[in-house]
Every structure is written in structure tokens, then in C-alpha cells.
mmCIF file of C-alpha atoms and ligand atoms in Angstrom:
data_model
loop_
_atom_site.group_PDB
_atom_site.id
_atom_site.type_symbol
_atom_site.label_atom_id
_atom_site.label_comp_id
_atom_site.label_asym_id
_atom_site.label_seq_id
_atom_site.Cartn_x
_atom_site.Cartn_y
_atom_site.Cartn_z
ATOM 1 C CA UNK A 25 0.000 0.000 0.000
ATOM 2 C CA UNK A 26 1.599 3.174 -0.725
ATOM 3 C CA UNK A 27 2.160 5.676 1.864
ATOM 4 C CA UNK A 28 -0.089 8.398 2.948
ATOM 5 C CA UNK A 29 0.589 12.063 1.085
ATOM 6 C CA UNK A 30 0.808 13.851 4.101
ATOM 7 C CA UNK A 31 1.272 17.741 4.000
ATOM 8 C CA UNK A 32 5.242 17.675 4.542
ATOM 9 C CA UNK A 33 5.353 15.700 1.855
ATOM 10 C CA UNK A 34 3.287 17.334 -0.865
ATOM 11 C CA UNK A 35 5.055 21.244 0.504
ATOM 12 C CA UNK A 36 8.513 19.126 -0.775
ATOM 13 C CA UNK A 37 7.314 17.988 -3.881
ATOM 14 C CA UNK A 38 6.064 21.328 -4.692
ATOM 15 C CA UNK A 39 9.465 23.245 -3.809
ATOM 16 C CA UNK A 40 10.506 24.991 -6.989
ATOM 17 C CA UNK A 41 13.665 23.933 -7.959
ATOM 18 C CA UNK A 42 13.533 26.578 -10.796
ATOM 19 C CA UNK A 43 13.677 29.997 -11.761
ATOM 20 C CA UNK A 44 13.820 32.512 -14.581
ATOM 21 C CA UNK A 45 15.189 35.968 -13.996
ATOM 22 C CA UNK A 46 15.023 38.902 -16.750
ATOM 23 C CA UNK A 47 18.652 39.888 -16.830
ATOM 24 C CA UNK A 48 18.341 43.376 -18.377
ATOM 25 C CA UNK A 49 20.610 45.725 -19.848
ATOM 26 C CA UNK A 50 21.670 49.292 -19.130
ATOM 27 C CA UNK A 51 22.908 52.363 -20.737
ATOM 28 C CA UNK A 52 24.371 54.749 -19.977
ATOM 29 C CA UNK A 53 22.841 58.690 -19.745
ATOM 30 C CA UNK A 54 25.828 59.766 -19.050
ATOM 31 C CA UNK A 55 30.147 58.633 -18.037
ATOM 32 C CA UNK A 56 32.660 60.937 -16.094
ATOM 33 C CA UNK A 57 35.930 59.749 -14.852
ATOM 34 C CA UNK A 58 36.884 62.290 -11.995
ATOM 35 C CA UNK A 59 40.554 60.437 -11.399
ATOM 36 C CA UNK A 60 42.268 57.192 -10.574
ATOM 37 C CA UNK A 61 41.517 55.414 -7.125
ATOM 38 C CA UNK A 62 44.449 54.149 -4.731
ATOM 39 C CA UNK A 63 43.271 50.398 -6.414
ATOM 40 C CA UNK A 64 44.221 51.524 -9.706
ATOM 41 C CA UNK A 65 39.924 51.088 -10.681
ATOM 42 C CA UNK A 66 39.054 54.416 -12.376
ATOM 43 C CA UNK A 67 36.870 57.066 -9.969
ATOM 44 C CA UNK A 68 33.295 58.029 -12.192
ATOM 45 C CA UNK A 69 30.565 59.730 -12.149
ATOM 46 C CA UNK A 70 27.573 58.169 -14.135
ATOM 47 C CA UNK A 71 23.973 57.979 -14.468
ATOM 48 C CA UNK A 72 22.619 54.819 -15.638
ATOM 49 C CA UNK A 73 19.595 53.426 -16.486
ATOM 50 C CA UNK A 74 18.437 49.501 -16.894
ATOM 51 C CA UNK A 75 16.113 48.915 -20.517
ATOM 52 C CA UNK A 76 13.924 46.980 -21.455
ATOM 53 C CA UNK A 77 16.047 44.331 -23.745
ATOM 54 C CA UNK A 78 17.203 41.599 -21.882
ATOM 55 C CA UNK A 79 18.330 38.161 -21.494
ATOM 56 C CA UNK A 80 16.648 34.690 -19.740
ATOM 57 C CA UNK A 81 18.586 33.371 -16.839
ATOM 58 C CA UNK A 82 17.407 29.951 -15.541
ATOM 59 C CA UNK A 83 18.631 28.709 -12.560
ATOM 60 C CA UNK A 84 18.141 25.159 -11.524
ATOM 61 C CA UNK A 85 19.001 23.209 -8.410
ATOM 62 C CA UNK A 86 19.735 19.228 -9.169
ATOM 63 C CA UNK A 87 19.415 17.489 -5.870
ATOM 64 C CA UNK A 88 22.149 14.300 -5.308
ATOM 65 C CA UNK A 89 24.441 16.125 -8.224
ATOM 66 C CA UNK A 90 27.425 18.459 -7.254
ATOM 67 C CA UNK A 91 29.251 21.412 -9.158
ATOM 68 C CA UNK A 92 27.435 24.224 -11.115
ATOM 69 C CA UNK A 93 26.817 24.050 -14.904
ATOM 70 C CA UNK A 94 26.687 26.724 -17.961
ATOM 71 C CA UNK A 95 24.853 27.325 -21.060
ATOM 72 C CA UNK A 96 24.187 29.782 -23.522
ATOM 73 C CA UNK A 97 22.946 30.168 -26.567
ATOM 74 C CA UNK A 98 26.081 32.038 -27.616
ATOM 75 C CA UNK A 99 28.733 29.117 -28.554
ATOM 76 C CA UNK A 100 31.797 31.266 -28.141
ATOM 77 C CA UNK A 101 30.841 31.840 -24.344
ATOM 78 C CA UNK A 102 33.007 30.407 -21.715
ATOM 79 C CA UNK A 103 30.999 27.627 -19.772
ATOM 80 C CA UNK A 104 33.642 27.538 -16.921
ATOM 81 C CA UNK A 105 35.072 29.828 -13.951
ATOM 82 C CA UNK A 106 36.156 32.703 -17.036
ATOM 83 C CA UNK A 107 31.864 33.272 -17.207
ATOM 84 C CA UNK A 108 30.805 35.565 -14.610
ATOM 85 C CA UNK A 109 27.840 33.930 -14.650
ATOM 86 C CA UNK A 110 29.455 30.564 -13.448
ATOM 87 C CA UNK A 111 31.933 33.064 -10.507
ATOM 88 C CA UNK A 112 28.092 34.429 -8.805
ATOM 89 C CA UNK A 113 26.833 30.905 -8.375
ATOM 90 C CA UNK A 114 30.485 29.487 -6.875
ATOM 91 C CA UNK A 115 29.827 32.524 -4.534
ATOM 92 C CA UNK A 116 26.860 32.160 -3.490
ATOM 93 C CA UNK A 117 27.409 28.133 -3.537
ATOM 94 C CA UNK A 118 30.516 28.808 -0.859
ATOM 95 C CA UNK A 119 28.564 32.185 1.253
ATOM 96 C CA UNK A 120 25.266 29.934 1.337
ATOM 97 C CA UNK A 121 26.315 26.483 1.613
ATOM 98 C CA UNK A 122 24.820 25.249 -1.252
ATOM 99 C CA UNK A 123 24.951 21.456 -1.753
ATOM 100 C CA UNK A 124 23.034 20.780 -4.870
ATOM 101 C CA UNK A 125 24.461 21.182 -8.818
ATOM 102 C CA UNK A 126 23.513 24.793 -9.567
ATOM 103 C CA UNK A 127 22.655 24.068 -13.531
ATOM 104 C CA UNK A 128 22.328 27.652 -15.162
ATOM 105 C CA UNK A 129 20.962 28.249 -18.717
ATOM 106 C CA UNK A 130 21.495 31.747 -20.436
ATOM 107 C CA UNK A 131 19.254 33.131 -23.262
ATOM 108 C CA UNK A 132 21.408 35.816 -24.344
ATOM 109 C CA UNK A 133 19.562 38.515 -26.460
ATOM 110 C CA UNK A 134 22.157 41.625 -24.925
ATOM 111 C CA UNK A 135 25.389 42.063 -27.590
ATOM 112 C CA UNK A 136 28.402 41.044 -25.420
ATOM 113 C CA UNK A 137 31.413 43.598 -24.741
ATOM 114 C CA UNK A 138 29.185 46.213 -25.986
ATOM 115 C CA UNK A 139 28.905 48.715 -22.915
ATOM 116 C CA UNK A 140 25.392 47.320 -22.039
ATOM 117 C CA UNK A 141 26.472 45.280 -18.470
ATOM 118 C CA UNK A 142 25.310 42.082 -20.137
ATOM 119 C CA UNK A 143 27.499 39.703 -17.866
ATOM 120 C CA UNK A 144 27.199 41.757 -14.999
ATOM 121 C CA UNK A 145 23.135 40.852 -15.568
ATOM 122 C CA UNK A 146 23.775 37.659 -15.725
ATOM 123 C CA UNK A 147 26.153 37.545 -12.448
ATOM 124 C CA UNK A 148 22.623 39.925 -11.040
ATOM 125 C CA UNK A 149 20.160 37.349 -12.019
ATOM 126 C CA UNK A 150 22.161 34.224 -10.056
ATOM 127 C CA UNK A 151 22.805 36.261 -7.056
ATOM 128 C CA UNK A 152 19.048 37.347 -6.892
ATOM 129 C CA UNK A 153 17.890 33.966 -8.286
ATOM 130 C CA UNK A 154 20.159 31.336 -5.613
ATOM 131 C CA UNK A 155 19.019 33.855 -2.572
ATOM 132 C CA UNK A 156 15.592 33.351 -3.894
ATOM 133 C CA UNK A 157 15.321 29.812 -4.758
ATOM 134 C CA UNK A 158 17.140 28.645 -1.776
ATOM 135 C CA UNK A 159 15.084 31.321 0.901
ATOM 136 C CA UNK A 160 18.569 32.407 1.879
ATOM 137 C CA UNK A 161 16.721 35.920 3.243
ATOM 138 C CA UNK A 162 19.692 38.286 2.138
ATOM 139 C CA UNK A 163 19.271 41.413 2.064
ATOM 140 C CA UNK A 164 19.269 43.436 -1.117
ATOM 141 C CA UNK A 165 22.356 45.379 0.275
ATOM 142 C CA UNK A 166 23.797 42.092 1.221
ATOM 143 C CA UNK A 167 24.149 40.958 -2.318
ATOM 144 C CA UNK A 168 25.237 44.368 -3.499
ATOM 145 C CA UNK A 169 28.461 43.833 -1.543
ATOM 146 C CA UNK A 170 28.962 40.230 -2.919
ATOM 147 C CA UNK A 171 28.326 41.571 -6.322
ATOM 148 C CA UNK A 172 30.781 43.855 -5.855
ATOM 149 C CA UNK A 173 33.323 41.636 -6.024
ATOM 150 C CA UNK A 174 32.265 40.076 -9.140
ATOM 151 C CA UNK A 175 32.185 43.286 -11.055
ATOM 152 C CA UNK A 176 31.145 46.843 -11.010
ATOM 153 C CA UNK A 177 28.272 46.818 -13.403
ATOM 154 C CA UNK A 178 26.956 43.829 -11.109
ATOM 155 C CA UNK A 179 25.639 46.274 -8.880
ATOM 156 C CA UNK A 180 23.389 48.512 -10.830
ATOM 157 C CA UNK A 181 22.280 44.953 -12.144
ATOM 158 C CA UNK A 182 21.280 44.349 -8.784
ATOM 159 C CA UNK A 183 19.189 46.891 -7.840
ATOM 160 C CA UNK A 184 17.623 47.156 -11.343
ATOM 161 C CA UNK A 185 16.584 43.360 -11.501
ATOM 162 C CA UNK A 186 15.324 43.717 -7.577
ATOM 163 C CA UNK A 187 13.100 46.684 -8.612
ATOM 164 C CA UNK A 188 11.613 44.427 -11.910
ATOM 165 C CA UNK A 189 11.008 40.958 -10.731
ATOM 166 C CA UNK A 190 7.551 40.922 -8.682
ATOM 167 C CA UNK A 191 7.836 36.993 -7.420
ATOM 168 C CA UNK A 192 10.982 38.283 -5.498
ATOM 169 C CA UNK A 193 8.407 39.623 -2.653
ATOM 170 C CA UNK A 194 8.473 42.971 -1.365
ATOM 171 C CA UNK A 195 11.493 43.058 1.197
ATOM 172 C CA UNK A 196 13.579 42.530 -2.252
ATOM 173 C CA UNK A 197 11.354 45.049 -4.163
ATOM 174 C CA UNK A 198 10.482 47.776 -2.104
ATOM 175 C CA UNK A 199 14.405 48.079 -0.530
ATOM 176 C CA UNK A 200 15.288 52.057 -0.544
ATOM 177 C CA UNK A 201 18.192 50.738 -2.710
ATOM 178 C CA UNK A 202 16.135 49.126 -5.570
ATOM 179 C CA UNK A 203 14.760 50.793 -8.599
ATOM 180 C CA UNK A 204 15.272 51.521 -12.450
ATOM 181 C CA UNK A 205 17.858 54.442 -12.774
ATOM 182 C CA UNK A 206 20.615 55.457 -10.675
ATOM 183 C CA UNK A 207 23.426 58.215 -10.434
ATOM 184 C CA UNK A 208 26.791 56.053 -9.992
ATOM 185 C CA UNK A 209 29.722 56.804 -7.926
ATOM 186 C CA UNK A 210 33.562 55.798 -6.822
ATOM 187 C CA UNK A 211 34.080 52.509 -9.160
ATOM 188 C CA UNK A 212 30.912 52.530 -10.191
ATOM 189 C CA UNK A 213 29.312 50.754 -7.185
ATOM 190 C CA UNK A 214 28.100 53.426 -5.080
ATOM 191 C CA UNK A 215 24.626 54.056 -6.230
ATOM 192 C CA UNK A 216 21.644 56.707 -5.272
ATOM 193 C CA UNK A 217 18.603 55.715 -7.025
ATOM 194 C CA UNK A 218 16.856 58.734 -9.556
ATOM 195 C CA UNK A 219 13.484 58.511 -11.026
ATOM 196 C CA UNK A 220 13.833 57.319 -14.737
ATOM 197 C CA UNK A 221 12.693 58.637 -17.838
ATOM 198 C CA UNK A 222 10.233 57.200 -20.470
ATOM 199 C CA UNK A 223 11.741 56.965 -23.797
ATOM 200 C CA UNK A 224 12.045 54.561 -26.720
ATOM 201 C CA UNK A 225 15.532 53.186 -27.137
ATOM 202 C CA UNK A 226 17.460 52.176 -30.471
ATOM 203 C CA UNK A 227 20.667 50.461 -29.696
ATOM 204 C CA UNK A 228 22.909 49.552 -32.554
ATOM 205 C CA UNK A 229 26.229 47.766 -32.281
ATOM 206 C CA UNK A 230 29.371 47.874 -34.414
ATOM 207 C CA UNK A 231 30.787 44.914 -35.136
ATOM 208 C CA UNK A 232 33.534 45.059 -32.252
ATOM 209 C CA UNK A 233 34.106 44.244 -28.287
ATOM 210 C CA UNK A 234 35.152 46.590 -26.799
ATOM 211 C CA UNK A 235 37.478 45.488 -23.806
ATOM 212 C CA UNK A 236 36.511 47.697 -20.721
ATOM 213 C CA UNK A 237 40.495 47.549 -18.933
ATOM 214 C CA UNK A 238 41.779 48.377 -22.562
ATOM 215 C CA UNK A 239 38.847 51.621 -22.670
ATOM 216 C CA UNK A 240 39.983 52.639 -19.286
ATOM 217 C CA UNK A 241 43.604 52.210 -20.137
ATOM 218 C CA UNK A 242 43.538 54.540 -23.309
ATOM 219 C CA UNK A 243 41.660 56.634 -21.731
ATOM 220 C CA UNK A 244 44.248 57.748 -19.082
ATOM 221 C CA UNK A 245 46.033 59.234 -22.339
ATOM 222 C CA UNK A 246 42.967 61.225 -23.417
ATOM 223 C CA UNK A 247 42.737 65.136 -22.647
ATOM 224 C CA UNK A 248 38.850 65.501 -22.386
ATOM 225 C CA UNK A 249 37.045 68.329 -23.525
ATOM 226 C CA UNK A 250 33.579 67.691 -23.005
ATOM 227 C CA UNK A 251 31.965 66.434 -19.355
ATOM 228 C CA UNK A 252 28.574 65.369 -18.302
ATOM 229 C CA UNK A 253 26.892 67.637 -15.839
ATOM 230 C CA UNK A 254 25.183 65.179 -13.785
ATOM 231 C CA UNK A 255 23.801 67.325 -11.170
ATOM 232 C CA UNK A 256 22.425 69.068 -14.068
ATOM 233 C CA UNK A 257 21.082 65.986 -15.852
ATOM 234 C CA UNK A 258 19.825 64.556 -12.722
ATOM 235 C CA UNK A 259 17.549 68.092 -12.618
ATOM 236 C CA UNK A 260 16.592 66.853 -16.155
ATOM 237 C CA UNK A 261 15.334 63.621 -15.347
ATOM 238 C CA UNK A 262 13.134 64.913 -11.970
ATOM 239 C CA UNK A 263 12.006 67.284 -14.188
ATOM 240 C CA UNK A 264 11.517 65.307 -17.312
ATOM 241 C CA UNK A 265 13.080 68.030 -19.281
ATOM 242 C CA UNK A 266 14.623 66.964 -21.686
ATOM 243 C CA UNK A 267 16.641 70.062 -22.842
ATOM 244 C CA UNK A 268 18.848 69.584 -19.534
ATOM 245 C CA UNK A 269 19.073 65.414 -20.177
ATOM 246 C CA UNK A 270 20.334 66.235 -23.863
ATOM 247 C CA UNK A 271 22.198 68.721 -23.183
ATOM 248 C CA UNK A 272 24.446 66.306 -20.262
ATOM 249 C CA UNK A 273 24.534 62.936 -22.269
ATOM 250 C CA UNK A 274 27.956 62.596 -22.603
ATOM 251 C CA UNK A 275 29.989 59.908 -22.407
ATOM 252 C CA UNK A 276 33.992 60.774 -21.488
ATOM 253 C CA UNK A 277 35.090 56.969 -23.227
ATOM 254 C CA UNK A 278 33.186 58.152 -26.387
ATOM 255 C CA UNK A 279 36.247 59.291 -28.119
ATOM 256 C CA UNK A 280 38.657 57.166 -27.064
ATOM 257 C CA UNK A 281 36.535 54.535 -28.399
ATOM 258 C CA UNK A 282 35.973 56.344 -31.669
ATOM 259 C CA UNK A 283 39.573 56.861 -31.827
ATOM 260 C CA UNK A 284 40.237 52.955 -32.024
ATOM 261 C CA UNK A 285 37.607 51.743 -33.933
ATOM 262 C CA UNK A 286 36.363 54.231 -36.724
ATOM 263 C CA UNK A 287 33.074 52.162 -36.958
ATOM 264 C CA UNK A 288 31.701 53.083 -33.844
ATOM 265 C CA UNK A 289 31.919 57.623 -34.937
ATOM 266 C CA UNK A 290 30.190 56.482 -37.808
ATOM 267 C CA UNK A 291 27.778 54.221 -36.092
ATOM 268 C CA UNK A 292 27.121 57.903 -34.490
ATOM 269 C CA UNK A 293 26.628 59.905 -37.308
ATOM 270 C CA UNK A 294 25.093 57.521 -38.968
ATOM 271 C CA UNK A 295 22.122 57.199 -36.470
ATOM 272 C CA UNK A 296 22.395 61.251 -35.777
ATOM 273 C CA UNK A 297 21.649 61.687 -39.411
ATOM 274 C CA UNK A 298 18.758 59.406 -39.169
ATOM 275 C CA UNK A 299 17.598 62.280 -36.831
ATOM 276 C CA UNK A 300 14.152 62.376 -34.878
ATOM 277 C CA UNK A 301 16.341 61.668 -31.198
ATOM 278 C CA UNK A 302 16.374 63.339 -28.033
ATOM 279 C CA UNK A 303 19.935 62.424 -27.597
ATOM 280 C CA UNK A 304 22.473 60.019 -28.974
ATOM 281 C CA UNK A 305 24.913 58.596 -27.110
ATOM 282 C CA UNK A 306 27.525 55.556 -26.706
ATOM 283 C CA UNK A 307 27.189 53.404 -23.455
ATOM 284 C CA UNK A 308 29.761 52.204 -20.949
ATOM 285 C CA UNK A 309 32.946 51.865 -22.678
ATOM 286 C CA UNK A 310 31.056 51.314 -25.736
ATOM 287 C CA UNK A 311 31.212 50.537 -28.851
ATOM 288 C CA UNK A 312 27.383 50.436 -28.723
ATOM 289 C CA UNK A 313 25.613 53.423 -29.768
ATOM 290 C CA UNK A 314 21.863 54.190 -28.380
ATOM 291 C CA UNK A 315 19.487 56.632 -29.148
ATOM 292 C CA UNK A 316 16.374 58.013 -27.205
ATOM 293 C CA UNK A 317 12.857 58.651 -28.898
ATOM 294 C CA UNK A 318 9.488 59.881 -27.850
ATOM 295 C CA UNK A 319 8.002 58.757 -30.578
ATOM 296 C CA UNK A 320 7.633 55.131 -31.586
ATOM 297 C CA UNK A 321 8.106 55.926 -35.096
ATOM 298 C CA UNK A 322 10.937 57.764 -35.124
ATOM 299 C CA UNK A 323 12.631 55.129 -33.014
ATOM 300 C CA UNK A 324 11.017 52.682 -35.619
ATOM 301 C CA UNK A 325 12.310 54.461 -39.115
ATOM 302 C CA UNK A 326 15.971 54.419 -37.240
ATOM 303 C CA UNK A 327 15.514 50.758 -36.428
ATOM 304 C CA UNK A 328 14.482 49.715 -39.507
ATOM 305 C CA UNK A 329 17.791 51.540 -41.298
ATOM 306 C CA UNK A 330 20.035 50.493 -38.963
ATOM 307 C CA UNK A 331 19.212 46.609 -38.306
ATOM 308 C CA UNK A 332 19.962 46.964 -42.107
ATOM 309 C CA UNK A 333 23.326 47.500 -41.618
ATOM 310 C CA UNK A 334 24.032 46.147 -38.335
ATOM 311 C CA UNK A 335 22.579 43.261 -37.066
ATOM 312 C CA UNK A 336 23.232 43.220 -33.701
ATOM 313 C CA UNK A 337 20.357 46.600 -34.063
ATOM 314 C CA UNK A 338 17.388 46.596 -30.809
ATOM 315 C CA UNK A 339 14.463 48.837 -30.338
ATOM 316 C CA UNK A 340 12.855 48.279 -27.036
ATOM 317 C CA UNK A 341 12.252 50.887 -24.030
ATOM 318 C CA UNK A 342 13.836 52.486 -21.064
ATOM 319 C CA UNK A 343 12.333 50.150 -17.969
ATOM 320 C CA UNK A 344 9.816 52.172 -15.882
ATOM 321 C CA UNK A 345 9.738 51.378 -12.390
ATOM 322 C CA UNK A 346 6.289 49.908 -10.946
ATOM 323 C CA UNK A 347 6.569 47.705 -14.493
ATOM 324 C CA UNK A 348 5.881 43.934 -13.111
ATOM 325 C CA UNK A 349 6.519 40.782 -15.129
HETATM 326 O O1 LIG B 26 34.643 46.090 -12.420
HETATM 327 P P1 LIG B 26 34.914 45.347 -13.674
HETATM 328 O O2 LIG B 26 35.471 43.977 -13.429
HETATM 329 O O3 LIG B 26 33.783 45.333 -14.628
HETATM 330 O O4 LIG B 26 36.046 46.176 -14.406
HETATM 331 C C1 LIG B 26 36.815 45.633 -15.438
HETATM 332 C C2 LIG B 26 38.055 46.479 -15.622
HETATM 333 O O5 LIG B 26 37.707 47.769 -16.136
HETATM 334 C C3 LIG B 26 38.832 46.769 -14.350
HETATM 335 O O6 LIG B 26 39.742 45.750 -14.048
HETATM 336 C C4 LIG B 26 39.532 48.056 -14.699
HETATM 337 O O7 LIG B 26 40.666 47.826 -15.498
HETATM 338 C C5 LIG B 26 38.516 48.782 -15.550
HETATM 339 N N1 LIG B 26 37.659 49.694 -14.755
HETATM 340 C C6 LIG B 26 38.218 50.856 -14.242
HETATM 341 N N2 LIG B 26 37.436 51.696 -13.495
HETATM 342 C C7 LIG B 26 36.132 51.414 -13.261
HETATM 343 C C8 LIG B 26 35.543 50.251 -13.776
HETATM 344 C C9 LIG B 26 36.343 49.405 -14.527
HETATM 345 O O8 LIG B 26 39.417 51.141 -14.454
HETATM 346 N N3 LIG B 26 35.411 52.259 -12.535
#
């Protein structure tokens, strides 16, 4: 006779041992660097702002298996330690004591070395996913400084993917630190959360990766004539003027970036020409160059061109906090 299904037993069965996070991207609205910092990492100043384009992250927990597991859609990936990815679930497998195989699939849809914090998502979407999953109750601050150590983008990731994701339940969600846009500071990791801005966003890539140490590093050479002012833009964005947000998207790494690789100036011009944008801009340290729309159609017509040229070519939308999937 089989046993009786007792309550215990049916709560097991019905554990989730799954879990899909949106890993979005970012851009950035603007990128200062005010100096060098004693651990050689670059000091900026930076407003970012997570999108709506973004990839599937699904974690899985294989009871009576060890080790942790990577795959991706994108061959040319690393499956191993080198994925950052694979370094936020050893992390959270040694901080949490996690016994099970961690078996994590990626559904990339973000270009990679673009400027977009598409690994750093991914790194975001473990963290959040594992301390979910598992019930491991930390605190949205609490993964912040274990992200930190994976990378600086992880971060904004953090908060961004805590402010989007419902299921993760309200401690997670409503945290002072979680939400959609955010002015950056020191390596990138000290964030104040802003109110966002609604726009339609065309991203369009050049066909190169851009290496952020080897950005940095030119950079250092660069006299810069043009700087963001943030306070400035971050009067914009309360205000939702954009004269002020155009005015301060500026992005410090733009020319060294157009310096090296000719593609991505005329990626610029290309989609300035196009016109109908509030402001065009390059994100992170690049090469991918976004612009911002209020009307769908604009953004549309500058899509259209663009994906002709270059396919790795997005429209989606700035993410608007209170948005729930
Ligand atoms: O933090 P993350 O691992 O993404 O940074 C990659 C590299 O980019 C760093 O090792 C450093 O060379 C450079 N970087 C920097 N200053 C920053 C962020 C990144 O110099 N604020």
C-alpha cells in the first residue's frame, strides 16, 4: 500500500527547484571619470539606467548532483570559472552552503562587450535567483556587496533586476536601494537611485568588443574636452526636461573609443543623421551606440535603417519602475 501524502510531503514535492530571472541591460545617460583610485579602478561619475532588452537566466538546483553548470545560446561563451555567470553561483554556492548542482541556462539577447552590463546581468540574475530559490533571506544590500566583487556593473544589475522581478516579494522590491535608474559613484558601485525617464531606445552595435580595462587604459592618455553635468542631468530627469538630459549625455570613453575603432563615430553619425532623437549617445565603454525617442516611429524608421546595416540593431524601451513581469 503506498504511503499516505501527508502535508510535509506534498510542501517538498512542490518546492521549486527553478527559476527565470530577466537579466536586463543598461545604458548609460551619461560617463565621467573624476581620477584614478588608490586600487588603480578608475573614480566616475555616471547615471545609468536599466532597458527593457534583456536576457533569460534559468537557474536550476539538481538534488544528489554536485558542481554548477553553464549554457548559452552564444557558442563562443566560456561555460567555466572565465563566465561571470558561473563566478556568482560558486559565490553564493561557498557564502550559502549550497549542496546541490547549480545548472544555469542563459538566453542571451544583450550584444556582449558592448557597454550594455550584459554579464554583470547575468552575475545579477544568479545572485538574486540562488538567494531566492534557496530562501537564503539576504538582504538586497547584502548581495550588493557580494556583487561587488564580481564586477562593477553587477551592482546597478542588482538593484535594477530587484526593482523588476515581482515573485521576489516585497522586502527585495520595495528596498530604498532598488529601482530603475541610478546616479553612480567611486568605481561605479556606489549608487543613489533617480526617477527614470520614459523613452524609446534604439541600440545599434558595431561589429567590435570593446574590452573595458583596454577603454579605461587609453583613456588615461585622453585630454577631455567635453563632461557630463550630472547634477544638471539629474535636474533633467526629476524634471523630465529633456533640454537639460540632452544637453548632459555625454559619455567621457566616447572618443577614445571612436579613436580605435572608426566604426563606432560612424555608427554615431550615422544614427544622428537618421535624426528624430532626443539624444544620442555611446554606453559604458562602448562601442554600442543608443538613441532616445518619444516617438515610436521615429525610433522605428531608425531601427528599420540600422538593423539593415548592423545586425546586432534593438528597439525596445527604457524600464519604468512599478513595471511587473
Ligand atoms: O569592475 P569590472 O570587473 O567590470 O572592471 C573591469 C576592468 O575595467 C577593471 O579591471 C579596470 O581595469 C577597468 N575599470 C576601471 N574603473 C572602473 C571600472 C572598470 O578602471 N570604474
Amino acid at each position: 500500500m503506498p504511503a499516505p501524502f501527508t502535508l510535509k510531503k506534498l510542501e517538498k514535492t512542490m518546492k521549486p527547484n527553478i527559476i527565470t530571472m530577466k537579466s536586463f541591460a543598461k545604458i548609460n545617460l551619461s560617463l565621467d571619470v573624476l581620477g584614478k583610485l588608490p586600487d588603480g579602478y578608475h573614480e566616475v561619475e555616471m547615471v545609468l539606467h536599466q532597458i527593457e532588452l534583456y536576457d533569460d537566466v534559468s537557474i536550476r538546483l539538481i538534488p544528489d548532483e554536485k558542481g554548477i553548470e553553464v549554457s548559452t545560446n552564444r557558442k563562443y561563451l566560456p561555460r567555466d570559472q572565465r563566465n561571470i555567470a558561473y563566478q556568482a553561483a560558486d559565490l553564493m554556492r561557498e557564502v550559502g552552503g549550497i549542496r546541490e548542482k547549480i545548472r544555469i541556462d542563459i538566453k542571451k539577447r544583450i550584444p556582449v562587450t558592448a557597454g550594455l552590463g550584459g554579464g554583470s546581468g547575468n552575475a545579477a540574475s544568479v545572485l538574486l535567483g540562488l538567494n531566492h530559490l534557496l530562501g537564503m533571506k539576504m538582504s538586497l544590500e547584502q548581495l550588493m556587496t557580494h556583487g561587488e566583487k564580481l564586477g562593477s556593473d553587477v551592482v546597478f544589475s542588482l538593484m535594477g533586476q530587484a526593482a523588476s522581478h515581482d515573485f521576489l516579494g516585497d522586502e527585495i522590491r520595495r528596498d530604498p536601494k532598488a529601482g530603475i535608474c541610478a546616479l553612480a559613484k567611486g568605481r561605479g558601485t556606489q549608487l543613489s537611485p533617480l526617477q527614470g525617464i520614459k523613452a524609446y531606445v534604439v541600440l545599434t552595435k558595431p561589429p567590435v568588443g570593446c574590452s573595458t580595462p583596454e577603454i579605461y587604459k587609453l583613456f588615461d592618455k585622453e585630454i577631455v574636452e567635453t563632461r557630463p553635468n550630472n547634477q544638471e542631468l539629474i535636474d533633467g530627469l526629476r524634471k523630465k526636461n529633456w533640454d537639460l538630459i540632452s544637453k548632459n549625455m555625454v559619455n567621457v570613453l566616447e572618443n577614445v573609443v571612436f579613436k580605435r575603432y572608426a566604426i563606432a563615430m560612424y555608427t554615431k553619425s550615422k544614427v544622428i543623421s537618421l535624426g528624430g532623437a532626443q539624444g544620442i549617445l555611446m554606453s559604458g565603454s562602448g562601442p554600442t551606440i543608443y538613441g532616445l525617442y518619444l516617438e515610436e516611429e521615429e525610433a522605428r524608421k531608425t531601427y528599420k535603417i540600422m538593423k539593415n546595416e548592423l545586425r546586432e540593431t534593438f528597439l525596445t524601451q527604457t524600464s519604468v519602475l512599478g513595471y511587473s513581469i
